[in-house]
JSON list of C-alpha atoms in Angstrom, two decimals:
[
{"chain": "A", "resi": 1, "resn": "ARG", "atom": "CA", "xyz": [-38.77, 39.86, -106.46]},
{"chain": "A", "resi": 2, "resn": "VAL", "atom": "CA", "xyz": [-40.46, 40.95, -102.82]},
{"chain": "A", "resi": 3, "resn": "ARG", "atom": "CA", "xyz": [-40.44, 37.59, -100.23]},
{"chain": "A", "resi": 4, "resn": "PRO", "atom": "CA", "xyz": [-43.60, 36.11, -99.28]},
{"chain": "A", "resi": 5, "resn": "LEU", "atom": "CA", "xyz": [-45.70, 38.14, -96.02]},
{"chain": "A", "resi": 6, "resn": "ARG", "atom": "CA", "xyz": [-45.65, 35.36, -93.29]},
{"chain": "A", "resi": 7, "resn": "ARG", "atom": "CA", "xyz": [-47.11, 38.21, -90.78]},
{"chain": "A", "resi": 8, "resn": "CYS", "atom": "CA", "xyz": [-50.06, 40.42, -90.24]},
{"chain": "A", "resi": 9, "resn": "ALA", "atom": "CA", "xyz": [-50.27, 43.87, -89.28]},
{"chain": "A", "resi": 10, "resn": "GLU", "atom": "CA", "xyz": [-51.11, 45.35, -85.46]},
{"chain": "A", "resi": 11, "resn": "GLY", "atom": "CA", "xyz": [-53.18, 48.55, -85.60]},
{"chain": "A", "resi": 12, "resn": "THR", "atom": "CA", "xyz": [-54.28, 51.34, -82.84]},
{"chain": "A", "resi": 13, "resn": "GLU", "atom": "CA", "xyz": [-56.12, 52.65, -80.92]},
{"chain": "A", "resi": 14, "resn": "VAL", "atom": "CA", "xyz": [-56.34, 56.12, -77.35]},
{"chain": "A", "resi": 15, "resn": "GLY", "atom": "CA", "xyz": [-57.62, 52.33, -75.66]},
{"chain": "A", "resi": 16, "resn": "GLY", "atom": "CA", "xyz": [-57.43, 51.57, -78.21]},
{"chain": "A", "resi": 17, "resn": "PRO", "atom": "CA", "xyz": [-57.82, 50.15, -77.15]},
{"chain": "A", "resi": 18, "resn": "THR", "atom": "CA", "xyz": [-56.50, 46.84, -82.83]},
{"chain": "A", "resi": 19, "resn": "GLU", "atom": "CA", "xyz": [-54.06, 43.68, -84.43]},
{"chain": "A", "resi": 20, "resn": "ARG", "atom": "CA", "xyz": [-52.99, 40.80, -86.25]},
{"chain": "A", "resi": 21, "resn": "GLN", "atom": "CA", "xyz": [-55.33, 42.78, -89.49]},
{"chain": "A", "resi": 22, "resn": "CYS", "atom": "CA", "xyz": [-53.67, 40.88, -92.18]},
{"chain": "A", "resi": 23, "resn": "HIS", "atom": "CA", "xyz": [-52.13, 42.88, -95.42]},
{"chain": "A", "resi": 24, "resn": "GLY", "atom": "CA", "xyz": [-51.18, 40.16, -98.13]},
{"chain": "A", "resi": 25, "resn": "GLY", "atom": "CA", "xyz": [-52.36, 41.83, -101.25]},
{"chain": "A", "resi": 26, "resn": "SER", "atom": "CA", "xyz": [-49.79, 41.80, -103.89]},
{"chain": "A", "resi": 27, "resn": "VAL", "atom": "CA", "xyz": [-46.98, 41.23, -101.43]},
{"chain": "A", "resi": 28, "resn": "GLY", "atom": "CA", "xyz": [-47.02, 38.01, -101.56]},
{"chain": "A", "resi": 29, "resn": "HIS", "atom": "CA", "xyz": [-49.60, 34.60, -100.53]},
{"chain": "A", "resi": 30, "resn": "ALA", "atom": "CA", "xyz": [-50.81, 35.60, -97.13]},
{"chain": "A", "resi": 31, "resn": "SER", "atom": "CA", "xyz": [-53.35, 33.16, -95.22]},
{"chain": "A", "resi": 32, "resn": "LYS", "atom": "CA", "xyz": [-56.14, 32.12, -97.35]},
{"chain": "A", "resi": 33, "resn": "ALA", "atom": "CA", "xyz": [-58.04, 32.38, -93.71]},
{"chain": "A", "resi": 34, "resn": "ILE", "atom": "CA", "xyz": [-57.51, 35.29, -93.20]},
{"chain": "A", "resi": 35, "resn": "GLN", "atom": "CA", "xyz": [-58.81, 38.59, -95.43]},
{"chain": "A", "resi": 36, "resn": "PRO", "atom": "CA", "xyz": [-55.99, 40.65, -96.68]},
{"chain": "A", "resi": 37, "resn": "MET", "atom": "CA", "xyz": [-56.18, 44.32, -96.52]},
{"chain": "A", "resi": 38, "resn": "SER", "atom": "CA", "xyz": [-56.70, 46.55, -99.07]},
{"chain": "A", "resi": 39, "resn": "PRO", "atom": "CA", "xyz": [-55.23, 49.42, -100.04]},
{"chain": "A", "resi": 40, "resn": "ALA", "atom": "CA", "xyz": [-58.65, 51.40, -99.86]},
{"chain": "A", "resi": 41, "resn": "GLN", "atom": "CA", "xyz": [-59.38, 49.55, -96.04]},
{"chain": "A", "resi": 42, "resn": "GLU", "atom": "CA", "xyz": [-55.97, 50.87, -95.80]},
{"chain": "A", "resi": 43, "resn": "PHE", "atom": "CA", "xyz": [-57.21, 54.65, -95.80]},
{"chain": "A", "resi": 44, "resn": "CYS", "atom": "CA", "xyz": [-60.37, 54.09, -94.48]},
{"chain": "A", "resi": 45, "resn": "ASN", "atom": "CA", "xyz": [-58.52, 52.82, -91.12]},
{"chain": "A", "resi": 46, "resn": "ALA", "atom": "CA", "xyz": [-56.59, 56.48, -91.50]},
{"chain": "A", "resi": 47, "resn": "LEU", "atom": "CA", "xyz": [-59.25, 58.21, -92.57]},
{"chain": "A", "resi": 48, "resn": "THR", "atom": "CA", "xyz": [-61.26, 57.17, -89.53]},
{"chain": "A", "resi": 49, "resn": "MET", "atom": "CA", "xyz": [-58.73, 57.59, -87.07]},
{"chain": "A", "resi": 50, "resn": "LEU", "atom": "CA", "xyz": [-60.69, 61.34, -87.94]},
{"chain": "A", "resi": 51, "resn": "PRO", "atom": "CA", "xyz": [-63.59, 61.69, -85.94]},
{"chain": "A", "resi": 52, "resn": "THR", "atom": "CA", "xyz": [-62.04, 61.38, -83.01]},
{"chain": "A", "resi": 53, "resn": "ALA", "atom": "CA", "xyz": [-59.21, 64.19, -83.59]},
{"chain": "A", "resi": 54, "resn": "CYS", "atom": "CA", "xyz": [-62.56, 66.39, -84.45]},
{"chain": "A", "resi": 55, "resn": "LEU", "atom": "CA", "xyz": [-64.20, 65.84, -81.13]},
{"chain": "A", "resi": 56, "resn": "ALA", "atom": "CA", "xyz": [-60.49, 66.04, -79.13]},
{"chain": "A", "resi": 57, "resn": "LEU", "atom": "CA", "xyz": [-60.04, 70.19, -81.34]},
{"chain": "A", "resi": 58, "resn": "GLY", "atom": "CA", "xyz": [-63.46, 70.87, -80.32]},
{"chain": "A", "resi": 59, "resn": "ALA", "atom": "CA", "xyz": [-62.80, 70.74, -76.77]},
{"chain": "A", "resi": 60, "resn": "LEU", "atom": "CA", "xyz": [-59.56, 72.80, -77.20]},
{"chain": "A", "resi": 61, "resn": "LEU", "atom": "CA", "xyz": [-60.60, 75.23, -79.94]},
{"chain": "A", "resi": 62, "resn": "THR", "atom": "CA", "xyz": [-64.68, 75.69, -78.58]},
{"chain": "A", "resi": 63, "resn": "PRO", "atom": "CA", "xyz": [-64.79, 74.35, -74.97]},
{"chain": "A", "resi": 64, "resn": "GLY", "atom": "CA", "xyz": [-68.76, 73.74, -73.76]},
{"chain": "A", "resi": 65, "resn": "ARG", "atom": "CA", "xyz": [-70.30, 73.34, -77.06]},
{"chain": "A", "resi": 66, "resn": "LEU", "atom": "CA", "xyz": [-71.18, 69.85, -76.76]},
{"chain": "A", "resi": 67, "resn": "PRO", "atom": "CA", "xyz": [-72.18, 69.24, -73.03]},
{"chain": "A", "resi": 68, "resn": "GLY", "atom": "CA", "xyz": [-69.74, 67.68, -71.33]},
{"chain": "A", "resi": 69, "resn": "VAL", "atom": "CA", "xyz": [-66.68, 67.96, -73.20]},
{"chain": "A", "resi": 70, "resn": "GLY", "atom": "CA", "xyz": [-63.64, 70.53, -72.86]},
{"chain": "A", "resi": 71, "resn": "GLY", "atom": "CA", "xyz": [-63.44, 73.81, -70.65]},
{"chain": "A", "resi": 72, "resn": "SER", "atom": "CA", "xyz": [-61.40, 71.70, -67.67]},
{"chain": "A", "resi": 73, "resn": "THR", "atom": "CA", "xyz": [-58.02, 70.78, -67.11]},
{"chain": "A", "resi": 74, "resn": "GLY", "atom": "CA", "xyz": [-58.36, 66.90, -67.79]},
{"chain": "A", "resi": 75, "resn": "ASP", "atom": "CA", "xyz": [-60.03, 67.21, -70.47]},
{"chain": "A", "resi": 76, "resn": "VAL", "atom": "CA", "xyz": [-57.31, 69.91, -72.37]},
{"chain": "A", "resi": 77, "resn": "ILE", "atom": "CA", "xyz": [-55.01, 66.43, -71.88]},
{"chain": "A", "resi": 78, "resn": "ILE", "atom": "CA", "xyz": [-57.22, 64.23, -72.97]},
{"chain": "A", "resi": 79, "resn": "ALA", "atom": "CA", "xyz": [-57.92, 66.55, -76.30]},
{"chain": "A", "resi": 80, "resn": "VAL", "atom": "CA", "xyz": [-53.86, 66.46, -76.65]},
{"chain": "A", "resi": 81, "resn": "SER", "atom": "CA", "xyz": [-53.51, 62.83, -75.71]},
{"chain": "A", "resi": 82, "resn": "THR", "atom": "CA", "xyz": [-55.81, 62.34, -78.02]},
{"chain": "A", "resi": 83, "resn": "LEU", "atom": "CA", "xyz": [-54.04, 64.57, -81.61]},
{"chain": "A", "resi": 84, "resn": "LEU", "atom": "CA", "xyz": [-50.71, 63.56, -80.08]},
{"chain": "A", "resi": 85, "resn": "HIS", "atom": "CA", "xyz": [-51.43, 59.76, -81.11]},
{"chain": "A", "resi": 86, "resn": "LEU", "atom": "CA", "xyz": [-53.36, 60.54, -84.76]},
{"chain": "A", "resi": 87, "resn": "PRO", "atom": "CA", "xyz": [-50.79, 61.54, -86.57]},
{"chain": "A", "resi": 88, "resn": "PHE", "atom": "CA", "xyz": [-48.55, 58.24, -86.14]},
{"chain": "A", "resi": 89, "resn": "SER", "atom": "CA", "xyz": [-51.45, 56.09, -86.50]},
{"chain": "A", "resi": 90, "resn": "PHE", "atom": "CA", "xyz": [-52.87, 58.02, -89.14]},
{"chain": "A", "resi": 91, "resn": "LEU", "atom": "CA", "xyz": [-49.39, 57.74, -91.38]},
{"chain": "A", "resi": 92, "resn": "TYR", "atom": "CA", "xyz": [-49.36, 54.13, -90.43]},
{"chain": "A", "resi": 93, "resn": "HIS", "atom": "CA", "xyz": [-52.40, 53.31, -92.56]},
{"chain": "A", "resi": 94, "resn": "VAL", "atom": "CA", "xyz": [-51.78, 55.83, -95.09]},
{"chain": "A", "resi": 95, "resn": "ASN", "atom": "CA", "xyz": [-48.03, 54.35, -95.28]},
{"chain": "A", "resi": 96, "resn": "CYS", "atom": "CA", "xyz": [-49.50, 50.74, -96.18]},
{"chain": "A", "resi": 97, "resn": "ALA", "atom": "CA", "xyz": [-52.00, 51.69, -98.42]},
{"chain": "A", "resi": 98, "resn": "LEU", "atom": "CA", "xyz": [-49.64, 53.57, -100.71]},
{"chain": "A", "resi": 99, "resn": "ARG", "atom": "CA", "xyz": [-46.64, 51.03, -100.59]},
{"chain": "A", "resi": 100, "resn": "HIS", "atom": "CA", "xyz": [-49.07, 48.67, -100.37]},
{"chain": "A", "resi": 101, "resn": "GLY", "atom": "CA", "xyz": [-47.36, 45.21, -101.81]},
{"chain": "A", "resi": 102, "resn": "ARG", "atom": "CA", "xyz": [-44.19, 46.50, -100.89]},
{"chain": "A", "resi": 103, "resn": "VAL", "atom": "CA", "xyz": [-43.89, 47.10, -97.35]},
{"chain": "A", "resi": 104, "resn": "ASP", "atom": "CA", "xyz": [-43.97, 44.99, -94.70]},
{"chain": "A", "resi": 105, "resn": "PRO", "atom": "CA", "xyz": [-46.98, 46.11, -92.36]},
{"chain": "A", "resi": 106, "resn": "VAL", "atom": "CA", "xyz": [-44.99, 44.58, -89.12]},
{"chain": "A", "resi": 107, "resn": "GLU", "atom": "CA", "xyz": [-41.42, 43.86, -89.75]},
{"chain": "A", "resi": 108, "resn": "ASN", "atom": "CA", "xyz": [-39.32, 46.88, -89.41]},
{"chain": "A", "resi": 109, "resn": "ASN", "atom": "CA", "xyz": [-41.53, 49.27, -90.00]},
{"chain": "A", "resi": 110, "resn": "PRO", "atom": "CA", "xyz": [-41.62, 52.62, -88.01]},
{"chain": "A", "resi": 111, "resn": "LEU", "atom": "CA", "xyz": [-44.60, 53.80, -88.45]},
{"chain": "A", "resi": 112, "resn": "LEU", "atom": "CA", "xyz": [-46.04, 50.41, -86.24]},
{"chain": "A", "resi": 113, "resn": "LYS", "atom": "CA", "xyz": [-43.56, 50.78, -83.67]},
{"chain": "A", "resi": 114, "resn": "LEU", "atom": "CA", "xyz": [-44.34, 54.28, -83.39]},
{"chain": "A", "resi": 115, "resn": "ASP", "atom": "CA", "xyz": [-48.44, 54.25, -83.90]},
{"chain": "A", "resi": 116, "resn": "LEU", "atom": "CA", "xyz": [-48.33, 51.14, -80.77]},
{"chain": "A", "resi": 117, "resn": "VAL", "atom": "CA", "xyz": [-45.69, 53.48, -78.21]},
{"chain": "A", "resi": 118, "resn": "PHE", "atom": "CA", "xyz": [-47.93, 56.19, -78.40]},
{"chain": "A", "resi": 119, "resn": "ILE", "atom": "CA", "xyz": [-51.19, 54.52, -77.94]},
{"chain": "A", "resi": 120, "resn": "HIS", "atom": "CA", "xyz": [-48.53, 53.84, -74.45]},
{"chain": "A", "resi": 121, "resn": "VAL", "atom": "CA", "xyz": [-47.68, 57.85, -73.95]},
{"chain": "A", "resi": 122, "resn": "ALA", "atom": "CA", "xyz": [-51.83, 58.73, -74.75]},
{"chain": "A", "resi": 123, "resn": "GLY", "atom": "CA", "xyz": [-52.98, 55.94, -72.27]},
{"chain": "A", "resi": 124, "resn": "SER", "atom": "CA", "xyz": [-50.50, 57.95, -69.52]},
{"chain": "A", "resi": 125, "resn": "LEU", "atom": "CA", "xyz": [-51.87, 60.95, -69.42]},
{"chain": "A", "resi": 126, "resn": "ILE", "atom": "CA", "xyz": [-55.01, 59.87, -69.96]},
{"chain": "A", "resi": 127, "resn": "ALA", "atom": "CA", "xyz": [-54.08, 58.14, -67.02]},
{"chain": "A", "resi": 128, "resn": "LEU", "atom": "CA", "xyz": [-53.58, 61.27, -65.24]},
{"chain": "A", "resi": 129, "resn": "ALA", "atom": "CA", "xyz": [-56.59, 62.65, -66.65]},
{"chain": "A", "resi": 130, "resn": "THR", "atom": "CA", "xyz": [-59.13, 60.24, -65.27]},
{"chain": "A", "resi": 131, "resn": "SER", "atom": "CA", "xyz": [-57.62, 60.53, -61.44]},
{"chain": "A", "resi": 132, "resn": "ALA", "atom": "CA", "xyz": [-55.83, 63.95, -61.32]},
{"chain": "A", "resi": 133, "resn": "SER", "atom": "CA", "xyz": [-53.31, 61.69, -59.09]},
{"chain": "A", "resi": 134, "resn": "VAL", "atom": "CA", "xyz": [-49.33, 62.10, -59.74]},
{"chain": "A", "resi": 135, "resn": "THR", "atom": "CA", "xyz": [-48.96, 58.78, -58.03]},
{"chain": "A", "resi": 136, "resn": "TRP", "atom": "CA", "xyz": [-51.45, 56.60, -60.81]},
{"chain": "A", "resi": 137, "resn": "PHE", "atom": "CA", "xyz": [-49.71, 58.42, -63.00]},
{"chain": "A", "resi": 138, "resn": "ALA", "atom": "CA", "xyz": [-46.50, 58.17, -62.31]},
{"chain": "A", "resi": 139, "resn": "ALA", "atom": "CA", "xyz": [-47.44, 54.68, -61.14]},
{"chain": "A", "resi": 140, "resn": "VAL", "atom": "CA", "xyz": [-49.23, 53.88, -64.99]},
{"chain": "A", "resi": 141, "resn": "ALA", "atom": "CA", "xyz": [-45.99, 55.72, -66.55]},
{"chain": "A", "resi": 142, "resn": "THR", "atom": "CA", "xyz": [-43.90, 53.72, -65.19]},
{"chain": "A", "resi": 143, "resn": "PHE", "atom": "CA", "xyz": [-45.88, 50.59, -66.97]},
{"chain": "A", "resi": 144, "resn": "ASN", "atom": "CA", "xyz": [-46.51, 52.24, -69.97]},
{"chain": "A", "resi": 145, "resn": "MET", "atom": "CA", "xyz": [-42.87, 53.69, -70.29]},
{"chain": "A", "resi": 146, "resn": "VAL", "atom": "CA", "xyz": [-41.37, 49.77, -69.95]},
{"chain": "A", "resi": 147, "resn": "SER", "atom": "CA", "xyz": [-44.19, 48.33, -72.72]},
{"chain": "A", "resi": 148, "resn": "ALA", "atom": "CA", "xyz": [-43.53, 51.46, -75.08]},
{"chain": "A", "resi": 149, "resn": "TYR", "atom": "CA", "xyz": [-39.82, 49.97, -74.38]},
{"chain": "A", "resi": 150, "resn": "ARG", "atom": "CA", "xyz": [-40.13, 46.93, -75.51]},
{"chain": "A", "resi": 151, "resn": "THR", "atom": "CA", "xyz": [-42.41, 47.98, -78.65]},
{"chain": "A", "resi": 152, "resn": "ALA", "atom": "CA", "xyz": [-39.91, 49.96, -79.85]},
{"chain": "A", "resi": 153, "resn": "LEU", "atom": "CA", "xyz": [-37.01, 47.26, -79.49]},
{"chain": "A", "resi": 154, "resn": "TRP", "atom": "CA", "xyz": [-39.89, 44.68, -81.24]},
{"chain": "A", "resi": 155, "resn": "CYS", "atom": "CA", "xyz": [-38.19, 42.17, -78.51]},
{"chain": "A", "resi": 156, "resn": "SER", "atom": "CA", "xyz": [-42.45, 41.64, -77.67]},
{"chain": "A", "resi": 157, "resn": "SER", "atom": "CA", "xyz": [-45.18, 38.07, -78.67]},
{"chain": "A", "resi": 158, "resn": "ALA", "atom": "CA", "xyz": [-48.61, 40.28, -80.05]},
{"chain": "A", "resi": 159, "resn": "MET", "atom": "CA", "xyz": [-50.12, 38.59, -77.82]},
{"chain": "A", "resi": 160, "resn": "GLU", "atom": "CA", "xyz": [-47.53, 40.77, -74.91]},
{"chain": "A", "resi": 161, "resn": "ARG", "atom": "CA", "xyz": [-48.49, 44.10, -76.65]},
{"chain": "A", "resi": 162, "resn": "ARG", "atom": "CA", "xyz": [-52.12, 42.91, -77.61]},
{"chain": "A", "resi": 163, "resn": "ILE", "atom": "CA", "xyz": [-51.84, 42.38, -73.13]},
{"chain": "A", "resi": 164, "resn": "CYS", "atom": "CA", "xyz": [-50.67, 45.33, -72.83]},
{"chain": "A", "resi": 165, "resn": "ARG", "atom": "CA", "xyz": [-52.42, 48.05, -74.44]},
{"chain": "A", "resi": 166, "resn": "GLY", "atom": "CA", "xyz": [-55.38, 46.32, -72.48]},
{"chain": "A", "resi": 167, "resn": "GLY", "atom": "CA", "xyz": [-53.69, 47.66, -69.49]},
{"chain": "A", "resi": 168, "resn": "CYS", "atom": "CA", "xyz": [-53.64, 50.41, -70.42]},
{"chain": "A", "resi": 169, "resn": "ALA", "atom": "CA", "xyz": [-57.05, 50.89, -71.34]},
{"chain": "A", "resi": 170, "resn": "LEU", "atom": "CA", "xyz": [-57.60, 49.73, -67.78]},
{"chain": "A", "resi": 171, "resn": "ALA", "atom": "CA", "xyz": [-55.04, 52.07, -65.57]},
{"chain": "A", "resi": 172, "resn": "TYR", "atom": "CA", "xyz": [-57.51, 54.95, -67.15]},
{"chain": "A", "resi": 173, "resn": "LEU", "atom": "CA", "xyz": [-61.04, 53.71, -66.91]},
{"chain": "A", "resi": 174, "resn": "LEU", "atom": "CA", "xyz": [-60.24, 52.37, -63.12]},
{"chain": "A", "resi": 175, "resn": "PRO", "atom": "CA", "xyz": [-59.86, 55.66, -61.80]},
{"chain": "A", "resi": 176, "resn": "ILE", "atom": "CA", "xyz": [-63.60, 56.09, -63.16]},
{"chain": "A", "resi": 177, "resn": "LEU", "atom": "CA", "xyz": [-64.98, 53.80, -61.21]},
{"chain": "A", "resi": 178, "resn": "ALA", "atom": "CA", "xyz": [-64.04, 55.39, -57.71]},
{"chain": "A", "resi": 179, "resn": "LYS", "atom": "CA", "xyz": [-66.43, 58.14, -58.84]},
{"chain": "A", "resi": 180, "resn": "ASP", "atom": "CA", "xyz": [-68.76, 57.70, -61.21]},
{"chain": "A", "resi": 181, "resn": "SER", "atom": "CA", "xyz": [-69.96, 53.74, -61.06]},
{"chain": "A", "resi": 182, "resn": "ALA", "atom": "CA", "xyz": [-72.70, 54.08, -64.14]},
{"chain": "A", "resi": 183, "resn": "LEU", "atom": "CA", "xyz": [-69.86, 55.96, -66.41]},
{"chain": "A", "resi": 184, "resn": "PHE", "atom": "CA", "xyz": [-67.19, 53.42, -65.40]},
{"chain": "A", "resi": 185, "resn": "ALA", "atom": "CA", "xyz": [-70.06, 51.04, -66.90]},
{"chain": "A", "resi": 186, "resn": "ARG", "atom": "CA", "xyz": [-70.44, 52.89, -69.92]},
{"chain": "A", "resi": 187, "resn": "ALA", "atom": "CA", "xyz": [-67.15, 53.13, -70.75]},
{"chain": "A", "resi": 188, "resn": "LEU", "atom": "CA", "xyz": [-66.12, 50.09, -70.22]},
{"chain": "A", "resi": 189, "resn": "PHE", "atom": "CA", "xyz": [-68.96, 48.97, -72.67]},
{"chain": "A", "resi": 190, "resn": "ALA", "atom": "CA", "xyz": [-67.55, 51.78, -75.42]},
{"chain": "A", "resi": 191, "resn": "PHE", "atom": "CA", "xyz": [-63.50, 49.92, -74.70]},
{"chain": "A", "resi": 192, "resn": "LEU", "atom": "CA", "xyz": [-65.13, 46.97, -75.79]},
{"chain": "A", "resi": 193, "resn": "ALA", "atom": "CA", "xyz": [-67.52, 47.64, -78.31]},
{"chain": "A", "resi": 194, "resn": "VAL", "atom": "CA", "xyz": [-64.11, 49.10, -80.16]},
{"chain": "A", "resi": 195, "resn": "ALA", "atom": "CA", "xyz": [-62.02, 46.13, -79.30]},
{"chain": "A", "resi": 196, "resn": "LEU", "atom": "CA", "xyz": [-64.47, 43.22, -80.49]},
{"chain": "A", "resi": 197, "resn": "PRO", "atom": "CA", "xyz": [-64.73, 44.70, -84.00]},
{"chain": "A", "resi": 198, "resn": "PHE", "atom": "CA", "xyz": [-61.06, 44.92, -84.24]},
{"chain": "A", "resi": 199, "resn": "ALA", "atom": "CA", "xyz": [-61.31, 41.10, -83.24]},
{"chain": "A", "resi": 200, "resn": "LEU", "atom": "CA", "xyz": [-63.72, 40.15, -85.51]},
{"chain": "A", "resi": 201, "resn": "ASN", "atom": "CA", "xyz": [-61.72, 41.35, -87.80]},
{"chain": "A", "resi": 202, "resn": "GLY", "atom": "CA", "xyz": [-61.84, 38.88, -90.62]},
{"chain": "A", "resi": 203, "resn": "PRO", "atom": "CA", "xyz": [-64.70, 37.74, -90.16]},
{"chain": "A", "resi": 204, "resn": "LEU", "atom": "CA", "xyz": [-65.92, 41.86, -90.69]},
{"chain": "A", "resi": 205, "resn": "ARG", "atom": "CA", "xyz": [-63.23, 40.92, -94.19]},
{"chain": "A", "resi": 206, "resn": "GLY", "atom": "CA", "xyz": [-61.02, 43.31, -92.96]},
{"chain": "A", "resi": 207, "resn": "TRP", "atom": "CA", "xyz": [-64.00, 46.50, -92.26]},
{"chain": "A", "resi": 208, "resn": "GLY", "atom": "CA", "xyz": [-64.09, 45.96, -88.34]},
{"chain": "A", "resi": 209, "resn": "HIS", "atom": "CA", "xyz": [-60.57, 48.26, -87.64]},
{"chain": "A", "resi": 210, "resn": "ALA", "atom": "CA", "xyz": [-61.97, 51.51, -89.50]},
{"chain": "A", "resi": 211, "resn": "LEU", "atom": "CA", "xyz": [-65.08, 50.32, -87.66]},
{"chain": "A", "resi": 212, "resn": "SER", "atom": "CA", "xyz": [-62.68, 49.71, -84.35]},
{"chain": "A", "resi": 213, "resn": "HIS", "atom": "CA", "xyz": [-61.69, 53.91, -84.62]},
{"chain": "A", "resi": 214, "resn": "LEU", "atom": "CA", "xyz": [-65.59, 54.78, -85.80]},
{"chain": "A", "resi": 215, "resn": "LEU", "atom": "CA", "xyz": [-66.50, 53.41, -82.05]},
{"chain": "A", "resi": 216, "resn": "LEU", "atom": "CA", "xyz": [-63.30, 55.80, -80.38]},
{"chain": "A", "resi": 217, "resn": "ALA", "atom": "CA", "xyz": [-65.73, 58.49, -80.67]},
{"chain": "A", "resi": 218, "resn": "PRO", "atom": "CA", "xyz": [-68.15, 57.06, -78.09]},
{"chain": "A", "resi": 219, "resn": "LEU", "atom": "CA", "xyz": [-65.01, 56.07, -76.01]},
{"chain": "A", "resi": 220, "resn": "ALA", "atom": "CA", "xyz": [-63.17, 59.29, -75.83]},
{"chain": "A", "resi": 221, "resn": "LEU", "atom": "CA", "xyz": [-67.36, 60.98, -74.90]},
{"chain": "A", "resi": 222, "resn": "CYS", "atom": "CA", "xyz": [-66.73, 58.81, -71.81]},
{"chain": "A", "resi": 223, "resn": "LEU", "atom": "CA", "xyz": [-63.39, 60.13, -70.86]},
{"chain": "A", "resi": 224, "resn": "PHE", "atom": "CA", "xyz": [-64.07, 63.66, -71.42]},
{"chain": "A", "resi": 225, "resn": "ALA", "atom": "CA", "xyz": [-67.05, 62.89, -69.51]},
{"chain": "A", "resi": 226, "resn": "ALA", "atom": "CA", "xyz": [-65.17, 61.48, -66.02]}
]
């Protein structure tokens, strides 16, 4: 007999920029205050990662087809980092959908750990792209390595992991401020637009996570423009 779920899953994101979604369902008796994530919603969570991945592929394969996307070393780094994180987030959500009710979305879930760890890996590379500074990259990579290590060991709290991912996003957004304050404002707004539906995943009846994934594409466009 599978034990009742006691926690809710953390999500993924480039900035991604998501966590604490409940996957109660048939696994056990989740809190009545939190809407459970259904298998259909988990499949949507996986599929909605693809538009940003397609944008990244376009930057690599057909640079310049979209204005400001592709053609520079920074764009290549951003595209590669996006595609580097994609499989771990995609597989995590598909696994939660296919094994709904039979897998704990948090405890002893290696795919979740990989999803969260590669957010920090991708964030470090994006910081290099937006800053064009090896010194800044080294500092950001050190922070992200510690965050990823603590996530892999699962010795950090959910709040700590959330704060560290926020710091990861700020680390690649702040260099834009030094170059173009208007673009920084757009990028920050795009990041907040990703975070908002994630935070409101409960009131949105579990669809906030998929919406936040879709909104990663405008954020990626801002990063390419940087």
